[in-house]
Coordinates of C-alpha atoms and ligand atoms in Angstrom, one line a residue:
M1 CA -33.2 -5.1 11.3
N2 CA -29.3 -4.4 12.5
D3 CA -28.1 -4.0 15.7
M4 CA -26.7 -0.2 15.1
S5 CA -25.1 -0.6 18.6
E6 CA -23.4 -2.8 17.6
T7 CA -20.3 -1.2 17.4
A8 CA -17.2 -2.5 19.4
G9 CA -15.3 0.8 19.6
G10 CA -16.1 4.9 19.2
A11 CA -18.6 6.4 22.1
T12 CA -21.4 8.0 20.5
T13 CA -20.6 11.6 21.3
H14 CA -24.7 12.9 19.9
T15 CA -26.8 12.5 16.8
L16 CA -27.0 14.2 13.3
T17 CA -30.4 15.1 12.4
V18 CA -31.0 14.5 8.8
T19 CA -34.7 15.4 7.6
D20 CA -35.8 14.5 4.1
N21 CA -37.3 18.0 2.8
A22 CA -39.2 15.6 0.1
T23 CA -41.4 14.1 2.8
G24 CA -40.8 16.0 6.3
Q25 CA -39.2 12.4 7.5
R26 CA -36.3 12.9 10.3
L27 CA -33.7 10.5 11.3
E28 CA -31.3 10.4 14.3
L29 CA -27.8 9.4 12.5
P30 CA -25.6 8.5 15.8
V31 CA -22.3 10.4 15.7
R32 CA -19.2 8.2 17.2
Q33 CA -15.7 9.9 18.3
G34 CA -12.8 7.3 17.5
T35 CA -9.8 8.0 19.3
E36 CA -8.2 10.2 16.9
G37 CA -9.7 11.8 13.4
P38 CA -13.0 13.2 12.5
R39 CA -16.1 11.8 13.8
V40 CA -18.2 9.5 11.9
A41 CA -22.1 9.3 11.1
D42 CA -23.5 6.0 11.4
I43 CA -25.5 6.0 8.3
R44 CA -26.8 2.6 8.2
R45 CA -30.2 3.2 9.0
L46 CA -30.6 5.7 6.1
Y47 CA -31.7 3.6 3.6
S48 CA -33.7 1.4 5.9
D49 CA -35.6 4.9 7.4
L50 CA -35.6 7.3 4.9
G51 CA -35.4 4.8 1.6
I52 CA -32.1 7.1 0.7
F53 CA -28.6 6.0 -0.1
T54 CA -25.4 8.1 -0.1
Y55 CA -23.1 9.1 -2.8
D56 CA -19.5 9.4 -2.2
P57 CA -17.3 8.4 -5.8
G58 CA -14.0 7.4 -4.8
F59 CA -14.9 7.3 -0.9
T60 CA -13.6 11.0 -0.2
A61 CA -15.8 11.1 3.0
T62 CA -16.6 7.5 3.9
G63 CA -15.2 5.2 6.6
S64 CA -15.6 2.0 5.1
C65 CA -15.0 0.1 8.7
E66 CA -13.6 0.4 11.9
S67 CA -9.7 0.2 12.8
K68 CA -7.3 0.2 15.6
I69 CA -4.3 -0.3 13.3
T70 CA -3.4 2.7 11.7
F71 CA -3.9 6.8 11.9
I72 CA -3.0 9.8 9.7
D73 CA -3.7 13.1 10.4
G74 CA -3.2 14.3 6.6
D75 CA -3.6 18.0 7.7
E76 CA -0.7 17.9 10.3
G77 CA 1.1 14.9 8.4
V78 CA 1.1 12.2 11.1
L79 CA 1.3 8.7 10.5
L80 CA 1.0 6.2 13.5
H81 CA 1.2 2.6 13.6
R82 CA -0.7 1.0 16.9
G83 CA -0.1 4.6 17.9
Y84 CA 3.5 4.7 17.1
A85 CA 4.9 7.7 15.2
I86 CA 6.3 6.4 12.0
E87 CA 9.3 8.3 12.5
E88 CA 10.1 6.5 15.8
L89 CA 9.5 3.3 14.1
A90 CA 12.1 4.0 11.1
E91 CA 14.3 5.6 13.4
H92 CA 14.4 3.0 16.2
S93 CA 12.2 -0.2 15.0
D94 CA 12.9 -2.7 12.6
F95 CA 10.7 -4.0 10.1
L96 CA 9.7 -7.7 11.4
E97 CA 9.1 -5.8 14.7
V98 CA 7.0 -3.3 13.3
C99 CA 5.2 -6.4 11.4
F100 CA 4.7 -7.8 15.1
L101 CA 3.2 -4.6 16.1
L102 CA 0.6 -4.3 12.9
L103 CA -0.3 -7.7 13.5
Y104 CA -0.6 -8.5 16.8
G105 CA -1.1 -4.6 18.0
H106 CA 1.7 -4.5 20.8
L107 CA 5.8 -4.3 20.4
P108 CA 6.9 -7.5 20.9
D109 CA 9.0 -8.3 24.3
K110 CA 12.8 -10.2 23.9
A111 CA 10.9 -13.4 23.7
E112 CA 7.9 -12.7 21.4
K113 CA 10.6 -11.2 18.8
E114 CA 12.8 -13.8 18.9
D115 CA 10.2 -16.2 18.5
F116 CA 8.4 -14.2 15.4
E117 CA 11.7 -13.3 13.5
Q118 CA 12.4 -17.4 14.0
T119 CA 8.9 -18.2 12.9
I120 CA 9.2 -16.2 9.6
S121 CA 13.1 -17.2 9.1
M122 CA 11.8 -21.3 9.3
H123 CA 8.9 -20.3 6.1
T124 CA 10.9 -18.3 3.6
M125 CA 11.4 -20.8 1.0
V126 CA 8.5 -21.5 -1.2
H127 CA 7.2 -25.0 -2.9
E128 CA 9.8 -26.0 -5.0
Q129 CA 7.0 -26.3 -8.0
M130 CA 6.4 -23.0 -7.8
R131 CA 9.5 -22.0 -9.3
T132 CA 8.0 -23.7 -12.7
F133 CA 5.2 -21.2 -12.6
F134 CA 7.9 -18.4 -13.5
S135 CA 9.2 -20.4 -16.7
G136 CA 5.8 -19.7 -18.1
F137 CA 6.3 -16.0 -18.1
R138 CA 8.0 -14.3 -20.8
R139 CA 11.5 -12.8 -19.7
D140 CA 10.3 -9.5 -20.2
A141 CA 7.3 -9.8 -17.8
H142 CA 6.5 -6.6 -15.4
P143 CA 7.6 -8.1 -12.3
M144 CA 4.2 -7.2 -10.9
A145 CA 2.1 -9.3 -13.5
I146 CA 4.6 -12.3 -12.4
M147 CA 3.5 -11.1 -8.5
V148 CA 0.1 -11.4 -9.0
G149 CA 0.1 -14.5 -10.5
V150 CA 2.7 -16.6 -8.0
V151 CA 1.1 -15.0 -5.1
G152 CA -2.6 -15.8 -6.0
A153 CA -1.5 -19.3 -6.9
M154 CA 0.1 -20.0 -3.5
S155 CA -3.4 -20.5 -2.6
A156 CA -2.8 -23.9 -5.1
F157 CA 0.0 -25.3 -2.4
Y158 CA -0.9 -23.9 1.0
H159 CA -4.6 -25.6 1.4
D160 CA -3.8 -26.1 5.2
S161 CA -4.0 -22.2 5.8
T162 CA -6.8 -21.2 3.4
D163 CA -9.8 -21.8 5.9
I164 CA -10.5 -18.2 6.9
D165 CA -12.5 -19.3 9.8
D166 CA -9.9 -21.0 11.7
P167 CA -7.8 -18.8 13.5
Y168 CA -4.7 -20.9 13.3
Q169 CA -4.6 -21.2 9.7
R170 CA -5.2 -17.4 9.5
M171 CA -1.8 -16.8 11.6
V172 CA 0.1 -19.6 9.6
A173 CA -1.5 -17.8 6.5
S174 CA -0.2 -14.6 7.6
H175 CA 3.3 -16.0 8.6
R176 CA 3.5 -17.5 5.2
L177 CA 2.7 -14.8 3.0
I178 CA 5.1 -12.1 5.0
A179 CA 8.0 -14.9 5.1
K180 CA 7.4 -16.0 1.4
I181 CA 7.0 -12.5 -0.3
P182 CA 10.8 -11.5 -0.3
T183 CA 11.4 -15.0 -1.9
I184 CA 9.1 -14.3 -4.7
A185 CA 9.8 -10.8 -5.2
A186 CA 13.4 -11.8 -5.7
M187 CA 12.8 -14.7 -7.9
A188 CA 10.9 -12.5 -10.3
Y189 CA 13.7 -9.5 -10.2
K190 CA 16.3 -13.0 -10.9
Y191 CA 13.6 -14.6 -13.6
S192 CA 13.8 -10.7 -15.4
I193 CA 17.6 -11.2 -15.7
G194 CA 18.2 -14.5 -16.4
Q195 CA 20.0 -15.4 -13.2
P196 CA 19.4 -18.1 -11.5
F197 CA 17.0 -18.1 -8.7
M198 CA 18.8 -18.0 -4.8
Y199 CA 17.3 -19.6 -2.0
P200 CA 16.8 -18.1 1.4
R201 CA 19.3 -18.6 4.2
N202 CA 17.9 -18.9 7.7
E203 CA 20.9 -16.9 9.3
L204 CA 20.3 -13.9 7.6
R205 CA 17.9 -10.9 8.7
Y206 CA 14.9 -10.2 6.6
A207 CA 15.8 -7.7 4.8
E208 CA 19.3 -9.0 4.6
N209 CA 17.8 -12.0 3.5
F210 CA 16.0 -10.3 0.5
L211 CA 19.0 -8.6 -0.7
H212 CA 21.2 -12.0 -0.9
M213 CA 18.3 -13.4 -2.5
T214 CA 18.4 -10.6 -5.4
F215 CA 21.6 -9.7 -5.9
N216 CA 24.0 -12.4 -5.0
V217 CA 24.5 -15.5 -7.4
P218 CA 25.4 -19.1 -6.9
C219 CA 29.0 -18.9 -8.2
E220 CA 30.0 -16.3 -5.2
D221 CA 28.6 -15.5 -1.9
K222 CA 29.4 -11.9 -1.2
P223 CA 28.1 -10.1 1.9
V224 CA 25.1 -8.0 2.3
S225 CA 26.1 -4.5 3.0
P226 CA 24.7 -3.6 6.1
V227 CA 23.9 -0.1 5.0
L228 CA 21.9 -1.4 2.2
A229 CA 20.4 -3.5 4.4
R230 CA 19.7 -0.7 7.1
A231 CA 18.3 1.3 4.1
M232 CA 16.1 -1.7 2.9
D233 CA 14.3 -2.1 6.5
R234 CA 13.6 1.1 6.5
I235 CA 12.1 1.5 3.3
F236 CA 10.3 -1.5 4.3
I237 CA 8.7 0.0 7.2
L238 CA 8.0 3.4 5.6
H239 CA 5.8 1.2 3.4
A240 CA 4.0 -1.5 5.4
D241 CA 0.5 -0.2 5.8
H242 CA -1.4 3.3 5.6
E243 CA -5.1 3.2 6.8
Q244 CA -7.9 2.3 4.0
N245 CA -6.1 3.1 0.7
A246 CA -7.4 1.5 -2.5
S247 CA -5.0 -1.8 -2.1
T248 CA -6.0 -2.2 1.2
S249 CA -9.7 -1.7 0.6
T250 CA -9.1 -4.1 -2.6
V251 CA -8.0 -6.8 0.1
R252 CA -11.0 -6.1 2.7
L253 CA -13.6 -6.0 0.0
A254 CA -11.9 -9.2 -1.7
G255 CA -11.9 -11.1 1.8
S256 CA -15.0 -10.0 2.5
S257 CA -16.6 -12.8 0.6
G258 CA -14.6 -15.3 2.4
A259 CA -12.0 -15.5 -0.3
N260 CA -8.5 -17.1 0.9
P261 CA -5.7 -14.4 2.2
F262 CA -3.5 -15.5 -0.7
A263 CA -5.9 -14.5 -3.3
C264 CA -6.9 -11.6 -1.5
I265 CA -3.1 -10.2 -1.4
A266 CA -2.7 -10.9 -5.2
A267 CA -5.6 -8.6 -5.4
G268 CA -3.9 -6.0 -3.3
I269 CA -0.9 -6.1 -5.6
A270 CA -2.8 -6.3 -8.6
S271 CA -4.4 -2.6 -7.3
L272 CA -1.3 -1.2 -5.7
W273 CA 0.4 -1.7 -9.4
G274 CA -1.8 1.4 -10.8
P275 CA 0.6 4.6 -11.3
A276 CA -2.0 6.4 -9.1
H277 CA -1.4 4.2 -6.5
G278 CA 1.8 2.1 -5.6
G279 CA 3.1 2.1 -9.4
A280 CA 3.6 6.3 -8.9
N281 CA 7.2 5.3 -7.6
E282 CA 8.0 3.5 -10.8
A283 CA 6.2 6.8 -12.7
V284 CA 8.4 9.1 -10.8
L285 CA 11.4 8.2 -12.1
N286 CA 10.3 7.9 -15.7
M287 CA 8.9 11.5 -15.3
L288 CA 12.4 12.6 -13.8
R289 CA 14.1 10.7 -16.7
E290 CA 11.5 12.7 -19.2
I291 CA 12.0 15.9 -17.5
G292 CA 15.8 15.3 -18.3
S293 CA 17.1 18.8 -16.7
K294 CA 16.5 21.6 -14.7
D295 CA 15.6 24.2 -17.2
R296 CA 12.6 21.7 -18.1
I297 CA 10.8 22.2 -15.0
P298 CA 8.8 24.8 -15.6
E299 CA 7.2 23.2 -18.8
F300 CA 6.4 20.2 -16.8
L301 CA 4.5 22.5 -14.0
K302 CA 2.6 24.0 -17.1
R303 CA 1.5 20.5 -18.2
A304 CA 0.6 19.5 -14.4
R305 CA -1.9 22.7 -14.1
D306 CA -3.5 21.9 -17.4
R307 CA -7.0 20.5 -16.5
D308 CA -6.8 19.2 -20.3
D309 CA -3.5 17.9 -20.0
P310 CA -4.2 14.0 -18.3
F311 CA -0.1 14.5 -17.0
R312 CA 0.4 14.9 -13.4
L313 CA 3.3 15.6 -11.0
M314 CA 4.1 11.9 -10.1
G315 CA 5.0 11.6 -6.6
F316 CA 2.8 14.8 -5.4
G317 CA -0.4 14.9 -4.1
H318 CA -2.3 12.4 -1.5
R319 CA -5.9 11.8 -1.0
V320 CA -5.3 12.1 3.0
Y321 CA -2.0 14.0 3.5
K322 CA -2.4 17.7 2.7
N323 CA 0.7 18.3 4.2
Y324 CA 4.3 16.9 3.6
D325 CA 4.1 12.8 3.5
P326 CA 5.9 11.8 7.0
R327 CA 7.4 9.1 4.8
A328 CA 8.5 11.3 2.1
A329 CA 10.3 13.3 4.6
V330 CA 11.8 10.0 6.4
L331 CA 13.0 9.0 2.9
K332 CA 14.1 12.4 1.7
K333 CA 16.9 12.4 4.4
S334 CA 18.0 8.6 4.1
T335 CA 18.1 9.2 0.7
D336 CA 20.8 11.9 1.3
S337 CA 22.9 9.6 3.7
V338 CA 22.8 6.7 1.6
L339 CA 23.9 8.0 -1.4
D340 CA 26.7 9.4 0.5
E341 CA 27.4 5.8 2.0
L342 CA 27.2 4.2 -1.2
G343 CA 29.8 6.7 -2.7
V344 CA 27.0 8.0 -5.2
R345 CA 28.2 12.1 -5.5
N346 CA 25.7 14.4 -6.8
E347 CA 23.0 11.7 -8.3
P348 CA 21.3 14.2 -10.8
L349 CA 17.9 12.7 -10.6
L350 CA 18.4 13.4 -6.7
E351 CA 19.1 16.9 -7.7
L352 CA 16.7 17.6 -10.5
A353 CA 14.0 15.7 -7.6
L354 CA 14.9 18.4 -5.2
E355 CA 14.9 21.2 -7.5
L356 CA 11.5 20.1 -8.6
E357 CA 9.8 20.1 -4.8
R358 CA 11.7 23.6 -4.3
I359 CA 10.0 24.8 -7.7
A360 CA 6.3 23.0 -7.1
G361 CA 6.3 24.3 -3.5
E362 CA 6.3 28.2 -4.7
D363 CA 4.2 27.6 -7.4
E364 CA 0.4 28.9 -6.2
Y365 CA -1.6 25.7 -8.3
F366 CA 0.4 23.4 -6.1
Q367 CA 0.1 25.4 -2.6
Q368 CA -3.5 26.0 -3.3
R369 CA -4.6 22.3 -3.5
K370 CA -1.9 21.3 -0.9
L371 CA 0.1 19.1 -3.2
F372 CA 3.4 17.9 -1.5
P373 CA 5.7 14.9 -2.1
N374 CA 4.6 11.9 -1.2
V375 CA 6.2 8.7 -0.3
D376 CA 6.7 7.5 -3.9
F377 CA 8.7 11.1 -4.8
Y378 CA 11.9 9.9 -3.2
S379 CA 11.9 6.6 -3.0
G380 CA 12.7 5.6 -6.5
I381 CA 16.1 7.6 -6.2
L382 CA 17.2 5.5 -3.4
L383 CA 16.2 2.4 -5.2
Q384 CA 17.4 3.1 -8.2
A385 CA 20.7 3.6 -5.9
M386 CA 20.6 0.4 -4.3
G387 CA 20.6 -1.6 -7.8
F388 CA 17.1 -2.3 -8.3
P389 CA 15.5 -1.6 -12.1
T390 CA 12.8 1.1 -11.9
S391 CA 10.4 -2.2 -12.6
M392 CA 11.1 -3.4 -9.5
F393 CA 10.1 -0.6 -7.6
T394 CA 6.5 -1.1 -7.2
V395 CA 7.4 -4.9 -6.2
L396 CA 9.3 -3.5 -3.3
F397 CA 6.3 -1.3 -2.3
A398 CA 4.3 -4.6 -2.3
L399 CA 6.6 -6.6 -0.9
A400 CA 6.6 -4.4 2.7
R401 CA 3.1 -3.9 2.2
T402 CA 1.7 -7.3 2.4
V403 CA 1.9 -7.1 6.5
G404 CA -0.1 -4.1 6.0
W405 CA -2.7 -6.0 3.9
I406 CA -3.0 -9.3 5.9
A407 CA -3.1 -7.3 9.5
Q408 CA -5.9 -5.3 7.7
W409 CA -7.7 -8.1 6.3
K410 CA -7.1 -10.4 10.0
E411 CA -8.5 -7.1 11.4
M412 CA -11.6 -7.6 9.3
I413 CA -12.2 -11.3 9.4
E414 CA -12.3 -10.8 13.5
D415 CA -14.6 -7.6 13.2
P416 CA -18.0 -9.0 14.7
V417 CA -19.7 -6.3 12.7
Q418 CA -18.1 -7.2 9.2
K419 CA -20.1 -8.4 6.8
I420 CA -20.0 -8.8 2.5
G421 CA -19.1 -5.5 1.1
R422 CA -21.6 -4.6 -1.8
P423 CA -21.4 -1.3 -2.3
R424 CA -25.0 0.5 -4.1
Q425 CA -24.9 3.3 -6.6
L426 CA -27.0 6.1 -8.2
Y427 CA -28.4 4.4 -11.0
T428 CA -29.0 7.1 -14.4
G429 CA -29.2 4.9 -17.1
E430 CA -32.2 3.8 -19.3
A431 CA -35.8 3.3 -17.4
R432 CA -37.4 -0.6 -18.3
R433 CA -38.0 -0.6 -21.8
P434 CA -39.7 -3.5 -24.1
F435 CA -37.3 -5.8 -26.3
V436 CA -36.9 -4.8 -29.7
P437 CA -36.5 -7.7 -32.3
L438 CA -33.6 -7.1 -35.1
D439 CA -35.7 -6.6 -37.8
E440 CA -37.3 -3.8 -36.2
R441 CA -34.0 -2.1 -35.1
Ligands
SDX1 C1 0.2 6.2 -2.8 O1 -4.0 6.2 -0.2 C2 -2.9 5.9 -0.2 O2 -2.7 6.3 1.5 C3 -1.8 5.7 -0.7 C4 -0.5 5.5 -0.6 C5 -0.4 4.5 0.4 O3 0.7 4.5 1.4 O4 -1.2 3.3 0.2 O5 0.1 6.7 0.2 C6 0.4 5.3 -1.6 O6 -0.7 5.8 -3.4 C7 0.5 7.5 -2.9 C8 -0.3 8.7 -4.1 C9 1.0 8.1 -5.1 N1 0.2 8.6 -6.4 C10 0.9 9.9 -6.9 O7 1.9 10.1 -6.9 C11 0.3 9.9 -8.5 C12 0.2 11.6 -8.3 N2 -1.0 11.7 -7.6 C13 -2.3 12.2 -8.2 O8 -2.3 11.1 -9.0 C14 -3.4 12.1 -6.9 O9 -2.7 13.3 -6.0 C15 -3.7 11.4 -6.1 C16 -4.7 9.9 -6.9 C17 -2.6 10.5 -5.1 C18 -4.7 11.9 -5.3 O10 -5.7 12.0 -6.1 P1 -7.2 13.0 -5.3 O11 -7.2 12.8 -4.1 O12 -8.5 12.3 -6.1 O13 -7.0 14.4 -5.7 P2 -8.1 15.0 -6.9 O14 -7.6 14.3 -8.0 O15 -9.0 15.1 -6.3 O16 -7.1 16.2 -7.3 C19 -7.7 17.6 -6.6 C20 -6.8 18.4 -7.2 C21 -7.5 17.8 -8.6 O17 -7.2 19.7 -9.9 P3 -8.9 20.2 -9.2 O18 -9.5 19.6 -10.2 O19 -9.1 20.9 -8.0 O20 -8.3 21.8 -10.3 O21 -5.3 18.4 -7.4 C22 -4.8 18.1 -9.1 C23 -6.4 17.5 -9.4 O22 -6.1 18.0 -10.7 N3 -4.1 17.4 -8.2 C24 -2.5 17.1 -9.4 C25 -2.1 16.4 -8.8 N4 -2.7 15.5 -7.6 C26 -4.0 16.3 -7.5 N5 -2.1 18.1 -9.8 C27 -0.9 17.8 -10.4 N6 -0.6 17.0 -10.2 C28 -0.7 15.9 -9.3 N7 0.3 15.0 -8.9

């Protein structure tokens, strides 16, 4: 029998009495309050004591774990990483500092920061043989397909950091993934445009190094624009982690079986690719291009409202945020200033997006369902202005989210309560029936 008191955090505030009216059986479920957010009813006894499963497709009201990494208040539009608001981190921190914060739970002091930056810089190269993987892909392969393949293959090269029970190997794997994911992402882009790969440079900072590997060529070594590097770093911060979203839950579930961290992150990349999740940033740009002009906005909003039409307004709505996504607010603000600094005047797609947001915001359908722009609504416009093709947008999301995935994976492995994830179901198929031989069917 599970020791139900075995929950590291959260104080039991009271109990929830459940009565099975079919049998009259009653059960007291402990209710716990965390630091912030809704209380949770610990239902682990429900099946063992009452023989009843819970049923919650899409996990709309189900906590899968206890976590100390990120907290979202969807009603208030609040996002905290280890207690620090995303707006403050985007304004005052940098991505590697946020990586340290997510991994280790506190902002690094000067020595810790320098040591972490040095460690990551020293791991940015990939095994030379990994370069041959790319030539197996068609040049027009979607870069997310390449990312899933190449990141998954890392477990074929870095055997000395696949033992998940060894804290040192877990740390090395975490550092390798954070350090090498930009190199692999840049290689996926270079391969798609037929340009040679660029090696990372140890003297460059993280986002600057990524832009160097992506946009520089061997025949000239242009310095990376500090404006672009700062914008890239901020975009990485805004995409770093987000509680138990679909791809993070995928990583946790894959990791709960003891799969190695590289395989788990590859699974997360695959899940993020979906247009309902991280693939939405690419889908937003494609949607804006399809809308084309402001006078066609009502036509697309009509389609979005039509339940018989599968079209949804990409970049709008969120499972948790029923208010403006704070990341979208930061991106919207920085898009303006970065376009300005890049000398991009009156970007038509930005004008169209702002008008779309204005009209949707006045539409009863969107108001009633509290559908606001999410992180993906403005990110693509900024990324396009920075020179990235639409097909690279979700790759950049995966690059940034790798630290969130690995921090959540590490927390899951180190959680004394964790066990292999194995959801149950409500079975509504056929009852047992005898086999029918072919000549009697
Ligand atoms: C990300 O989980 C995370 O944290 C994800 C993420 C992260 O950082 O990891 O924040 C990143 O994935 C952001 C979301 C990116 N996806 C999109 O922009 C795709 C468009 N959005 C929708 O597909 C949708 O809003 C979801 C998938 C994001 C959320 O879907 P839910 O929570 O399952 O909501 P729902 O489908 O139950 O919608 C509730 C109602 C429905 O209408 P009714 O049945 O009540 O009539 O709202 C409608 C939906 O039809 N609705 C939309 C809509 N989103 C929801 N209608 C039109 N356009 C939309 N975008």
